[in-house]
Structures are given as structure tokens and as C-alpha cells.
Coordinates of C-alpha atoms in Angstrom, one line a residue:
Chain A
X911 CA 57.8 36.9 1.4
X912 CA 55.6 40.2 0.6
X913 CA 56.4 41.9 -2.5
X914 CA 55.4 45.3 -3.2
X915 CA 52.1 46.2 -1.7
X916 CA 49.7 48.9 -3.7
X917 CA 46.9 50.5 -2.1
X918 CA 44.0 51.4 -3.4
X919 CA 43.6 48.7 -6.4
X920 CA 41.0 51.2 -8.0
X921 CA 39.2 53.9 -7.1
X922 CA 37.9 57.4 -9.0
X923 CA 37.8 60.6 -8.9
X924 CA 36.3 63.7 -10.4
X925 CA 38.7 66.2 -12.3
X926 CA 40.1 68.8 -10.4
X927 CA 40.5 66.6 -6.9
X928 CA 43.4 65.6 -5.4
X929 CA 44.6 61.7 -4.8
X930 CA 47.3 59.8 -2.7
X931 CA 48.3 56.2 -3.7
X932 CA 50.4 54.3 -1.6
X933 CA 53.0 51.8 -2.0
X934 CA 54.7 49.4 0.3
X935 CA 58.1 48.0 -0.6
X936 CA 59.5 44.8 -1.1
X937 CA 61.4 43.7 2.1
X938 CA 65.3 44.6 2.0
X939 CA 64.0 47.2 -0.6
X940 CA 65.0 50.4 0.0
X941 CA 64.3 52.5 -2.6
X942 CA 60.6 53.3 -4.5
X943 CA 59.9 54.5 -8.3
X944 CA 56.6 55.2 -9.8
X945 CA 55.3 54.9 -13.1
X946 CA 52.0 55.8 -15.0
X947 CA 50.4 53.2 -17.9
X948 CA 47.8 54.7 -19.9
X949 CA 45.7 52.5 -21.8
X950 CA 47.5 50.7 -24.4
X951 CA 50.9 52.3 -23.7
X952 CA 54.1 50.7 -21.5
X953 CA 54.9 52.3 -18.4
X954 CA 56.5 55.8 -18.3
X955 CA 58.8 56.8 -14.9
X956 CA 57.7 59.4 -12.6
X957 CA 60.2 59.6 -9.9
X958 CA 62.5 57.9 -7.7
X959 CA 62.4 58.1 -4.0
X960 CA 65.6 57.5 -1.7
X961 CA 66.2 57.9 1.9
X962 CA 63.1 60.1 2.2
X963 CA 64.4 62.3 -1.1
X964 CA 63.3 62.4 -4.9
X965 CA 65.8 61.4 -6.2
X966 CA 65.0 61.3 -10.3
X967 CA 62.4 63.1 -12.1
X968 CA 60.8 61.8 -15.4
X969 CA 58.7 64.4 -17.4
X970 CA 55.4 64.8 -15.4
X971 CA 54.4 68.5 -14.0
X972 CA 54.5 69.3 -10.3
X973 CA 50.9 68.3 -9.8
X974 CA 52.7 65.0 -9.3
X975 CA 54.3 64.6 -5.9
X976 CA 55.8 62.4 -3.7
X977 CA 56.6 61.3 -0.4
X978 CA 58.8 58.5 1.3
X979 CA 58.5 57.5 4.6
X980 CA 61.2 55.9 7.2
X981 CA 60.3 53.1 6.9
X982 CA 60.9 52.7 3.3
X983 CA 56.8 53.1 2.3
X984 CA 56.4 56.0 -0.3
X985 CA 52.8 57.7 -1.6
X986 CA 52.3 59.6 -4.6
X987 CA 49.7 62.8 -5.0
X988 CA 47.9 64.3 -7.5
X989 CA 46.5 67.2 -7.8
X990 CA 44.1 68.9 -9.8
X991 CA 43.4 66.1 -11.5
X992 CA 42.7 65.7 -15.2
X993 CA 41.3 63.4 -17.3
X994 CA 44.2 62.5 -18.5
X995 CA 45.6 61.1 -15.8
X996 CA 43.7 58.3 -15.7
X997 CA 45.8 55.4 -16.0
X998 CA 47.5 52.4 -14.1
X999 CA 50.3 53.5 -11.6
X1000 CA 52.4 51.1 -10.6
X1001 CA 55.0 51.4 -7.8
X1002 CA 58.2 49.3 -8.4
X1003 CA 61.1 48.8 -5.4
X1004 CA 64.5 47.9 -5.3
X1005 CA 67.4 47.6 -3.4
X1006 CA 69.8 50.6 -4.2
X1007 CA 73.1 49.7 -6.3
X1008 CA 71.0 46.6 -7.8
X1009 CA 68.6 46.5 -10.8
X1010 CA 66.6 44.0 -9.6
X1011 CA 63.0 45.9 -9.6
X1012 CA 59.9 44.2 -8.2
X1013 CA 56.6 45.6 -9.3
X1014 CA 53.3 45.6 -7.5
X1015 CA 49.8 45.0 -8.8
X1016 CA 49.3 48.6 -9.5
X1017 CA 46.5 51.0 -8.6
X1018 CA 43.9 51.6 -11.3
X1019 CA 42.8 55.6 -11.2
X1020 CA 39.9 56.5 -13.4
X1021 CA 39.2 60.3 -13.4
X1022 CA 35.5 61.6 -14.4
Chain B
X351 CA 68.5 60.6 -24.6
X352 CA 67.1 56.2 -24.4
X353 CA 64.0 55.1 -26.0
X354 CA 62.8 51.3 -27.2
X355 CA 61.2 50.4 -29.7
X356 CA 59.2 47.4 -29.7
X357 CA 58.4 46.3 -33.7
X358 CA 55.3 44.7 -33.3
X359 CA 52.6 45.7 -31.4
X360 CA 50.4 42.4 -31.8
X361 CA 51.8 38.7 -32.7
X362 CA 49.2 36.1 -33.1
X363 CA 50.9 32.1 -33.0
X364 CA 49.5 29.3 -32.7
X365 CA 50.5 27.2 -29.8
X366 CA 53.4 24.9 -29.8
X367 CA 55.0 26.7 -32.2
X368 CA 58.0 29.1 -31.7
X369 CA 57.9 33.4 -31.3
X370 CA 60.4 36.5 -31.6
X371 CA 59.5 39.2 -30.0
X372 CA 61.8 42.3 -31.9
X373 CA 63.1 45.1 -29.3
X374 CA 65.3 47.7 -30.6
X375 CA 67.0 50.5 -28.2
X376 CA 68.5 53.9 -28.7
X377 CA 70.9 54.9 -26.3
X378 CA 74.4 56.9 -26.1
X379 CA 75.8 55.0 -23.2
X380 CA 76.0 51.4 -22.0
X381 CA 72.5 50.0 -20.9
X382 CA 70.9 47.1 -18.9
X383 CA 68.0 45.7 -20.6
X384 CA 64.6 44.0 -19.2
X385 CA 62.0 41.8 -20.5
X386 CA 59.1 41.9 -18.0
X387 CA 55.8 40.5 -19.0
X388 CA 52.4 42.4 -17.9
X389 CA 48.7 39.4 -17.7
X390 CA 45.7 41.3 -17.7
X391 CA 45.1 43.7 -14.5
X392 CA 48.5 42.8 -13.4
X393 CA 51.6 44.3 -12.8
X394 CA 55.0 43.5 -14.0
X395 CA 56.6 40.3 -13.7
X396 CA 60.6 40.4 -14.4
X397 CA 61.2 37.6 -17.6
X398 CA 64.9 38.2 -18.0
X399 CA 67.5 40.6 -17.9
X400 CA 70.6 41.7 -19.1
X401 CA 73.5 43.6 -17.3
X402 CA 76.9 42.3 -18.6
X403 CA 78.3 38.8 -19.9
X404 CA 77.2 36.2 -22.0
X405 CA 75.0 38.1 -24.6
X406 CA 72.0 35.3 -24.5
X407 CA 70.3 35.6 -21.7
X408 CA 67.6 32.6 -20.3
X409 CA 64.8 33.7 -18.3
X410 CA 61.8 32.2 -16.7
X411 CA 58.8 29.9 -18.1
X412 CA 61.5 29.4 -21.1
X413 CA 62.0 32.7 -22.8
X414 CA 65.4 33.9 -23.8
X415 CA 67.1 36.9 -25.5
X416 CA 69.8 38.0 -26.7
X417 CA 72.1 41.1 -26.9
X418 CA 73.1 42.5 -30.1
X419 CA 75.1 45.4 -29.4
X420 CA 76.1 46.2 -33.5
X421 CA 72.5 46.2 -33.5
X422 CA 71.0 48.0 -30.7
X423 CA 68.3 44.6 -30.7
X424 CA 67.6 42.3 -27.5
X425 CA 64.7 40.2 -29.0
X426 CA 63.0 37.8 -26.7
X427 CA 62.7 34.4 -27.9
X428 CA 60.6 30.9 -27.0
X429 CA 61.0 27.4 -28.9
X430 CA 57.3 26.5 -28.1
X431 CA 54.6 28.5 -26.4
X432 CA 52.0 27.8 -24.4
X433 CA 48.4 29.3 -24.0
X434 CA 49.1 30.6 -20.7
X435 CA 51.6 32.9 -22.6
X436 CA 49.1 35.1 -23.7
X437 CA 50.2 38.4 -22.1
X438 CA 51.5 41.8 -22.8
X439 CA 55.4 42.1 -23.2
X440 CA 57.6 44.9 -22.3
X441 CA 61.1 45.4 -23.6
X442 CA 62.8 48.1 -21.1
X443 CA 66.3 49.8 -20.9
X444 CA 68.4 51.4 -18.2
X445 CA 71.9 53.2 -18.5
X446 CA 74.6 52.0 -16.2
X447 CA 74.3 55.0 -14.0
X448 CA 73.6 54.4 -10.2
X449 CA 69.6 53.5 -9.7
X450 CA 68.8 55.0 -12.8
X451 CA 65.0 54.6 -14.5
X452 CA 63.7 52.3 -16.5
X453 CA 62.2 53.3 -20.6
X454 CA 60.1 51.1 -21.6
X455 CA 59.0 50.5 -25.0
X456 CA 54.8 50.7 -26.0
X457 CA 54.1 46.8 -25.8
X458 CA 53.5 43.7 -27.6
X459 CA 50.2 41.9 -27.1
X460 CA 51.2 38.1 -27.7
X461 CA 48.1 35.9 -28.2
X462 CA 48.8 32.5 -28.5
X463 CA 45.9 30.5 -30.3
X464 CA 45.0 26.7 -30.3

């Protein structure tokens, strides 16, 4: 039984480029939510996908984007980046109506 | 607005013997609330959760919490750990609306020692 699938596991970037991360659901799982861990801090939400929509927003600026596809797969972009944004982000799926959240491996994005 | 607070952001025990792990929550609505523990270049692996019954609440590899609603606590708990227990832990809430998102609190670094 897959889980959640991440893609890349690591890769970097120099500041002001743009990146896409993508993120492969559970199976059953139809919705996707994204979260960024910097260094020594616990996840922080980004936004919710749902049938293709954003569905929540945490407090990130509109650099951050998002996309989710038919079949349930989502990516996040970033533009412009910064240093700062250099961090763990971790896509987490679930089924909607249930809070049971599976987690992937994360992709590790180190800006220079 | 929800926020955690986890009390400790290192706990050093020797192996064998028992831990607490202290998470406190602010929130001005009903919540779920989430242990997930995070092994190094990992993601996050689900420990236990609570939605609604029984206020203790047993979870995988022998971890337990329990719900303290009086006061706003849902400490995670093991008898006896294990080396393999070293790990980061993350207390997390959720209100009771539809899909919402998790808050999680900042992290505690267990390091069990032999």
C-alpha cells in the first residue's frame, strides 16, 4: 500500500528562482495539505487542496502556490525564493470528513 | 485563535526507565489532538490521537496520553523506553471544523541514553 509519495527528496536553489514540489497521495486519499519545517521548529500549514480548489490558507504570502490535479496529486510553487524558505515541506493526505493524515518523507529545499 | 505548547524542548532518560512528554493547547472551541513522532530526515509518523471518548488514549510502540480538558494538557506518556525511541515529538491540535489544519507545537527532542 503506497503512502504519500514526495518528489524531489532534496534539491537547491538560488534566491530569487522559482520551484515546484510534488506530492502524490495516499490511496483513497482525496484531499492534500502542505506544511513547511524550518530547522528546529514543528511544522507550520500552508494550504489545503480539495477537488482541484484551495481550500484553507495558513499565513504564507502568495509566492506560495498551489495546484491539485484530477487525480488527486497536488504541487506546490515558489517563487522568488528567499533564503528563508529553506526548510522541510512535507505534504500530508487524507480522506475528507476523517482526521486521519498520512505524511510523506518530505522534500528538503535549501536556497543559496 | 489555537496554538500548542510543548514544555520541554529536550528530555534526556535513560533507557528502561519511564517519560512524560508535557503538551498544553490553547483553543476556543473543541479540538482533536495528535501525537506524531518525526526520526531524523523523516516525515511524520501518527503515535496517537484523540477525537472524542475515553480521555486516555493508547497508541503505537506503547505510548499513551491522555486528555485533560480542565487543563488544556494531553501529555504523552511511556512506562519504559527503548533506544529506538530517540526521535523528535510533535504535539498537534485541530478544531472540530470539517478538514480543518493541523498546529503543531515547536518539538521535543527525546534522547534515550544507555
Amino acid at each position: 500500500d503506497a503512502g504519500v509519495t514526495q518528489s524531489p527528496t532534496h534539491l537547491i536553489k538560488t534566491r530569487g528562482q522559482q520551484v515546484t514540489l510534488r506530492c502524490s497521495p495516499k490511496s483513497g486519499h482525496d484531499t492534500v495539505s502542505w506544511y513547511q519545517q524550518a530547522l528546529g521548529q514543528g511544522p507550520q500549514f500552508i494550504f489545503q487542496y480539495y477537488e482541484e480548489e484551495e481550500r484553507q490558507r495558513g499565513n504564507f504570502p502568495d509566492r506560495f502556490s498551489g495546484h491539485q490535479f484530477p487525480n488527486y496529486s497536488s504541487e506546490l510553487n515558489v517563487n522568488a525564493l528567499l533564503l528563508g524558505d529553506s526548510a522541510l515541506y512535507l505534504c500530508a493526505s487524507s480522506l475528507r470528513g476523517y482526521y486521519g493524515y498520512t505524511f510523506g518523507s518530505g522534500t528538503r529545499l535549501t536556497v543559496v | 485563535a489555537q496554538s500548542v505548547t510543548q514544555l520541554d524542548s529536550q528530555v534526556p532518560v535513560f533507557e528502561e526507565a519511564p517519560v512524560e512528554l508535557r503538551c498544553n493547547y490553547s483553543s476556543s472551541v473543541s479540538v482533536y489532538l495528535f501525537w506524531y513522532v518525526q526520526y531524523p530526515n523523516q516525515g511524520l509518523q501518527l503515535l496517537l490521537k484523540y477525537l472524542s471518548g475515553s480521555t486516555l488514549v493508547k497508541g503505537i510502540n506503547g505510548f499513551e496520553a491522555e486528555f485533560n480538558k480542565s487543563q488544556t494538557s494531553f501529555h504523552l506518556r511511556k512506562p519504559s523506553v527503548h533506544i529506538s525511541d530517540t526521535a523528535e515529538y510533535f504535539c498537534a491540535v485541530s478544531d472540530l471544523e470539517y478538514g480543518n489544519k493541523l498546529v503543531f507545537g515547536a518539538g521535543t527532542i527525546l534522547r534515550v541514553k544507555s
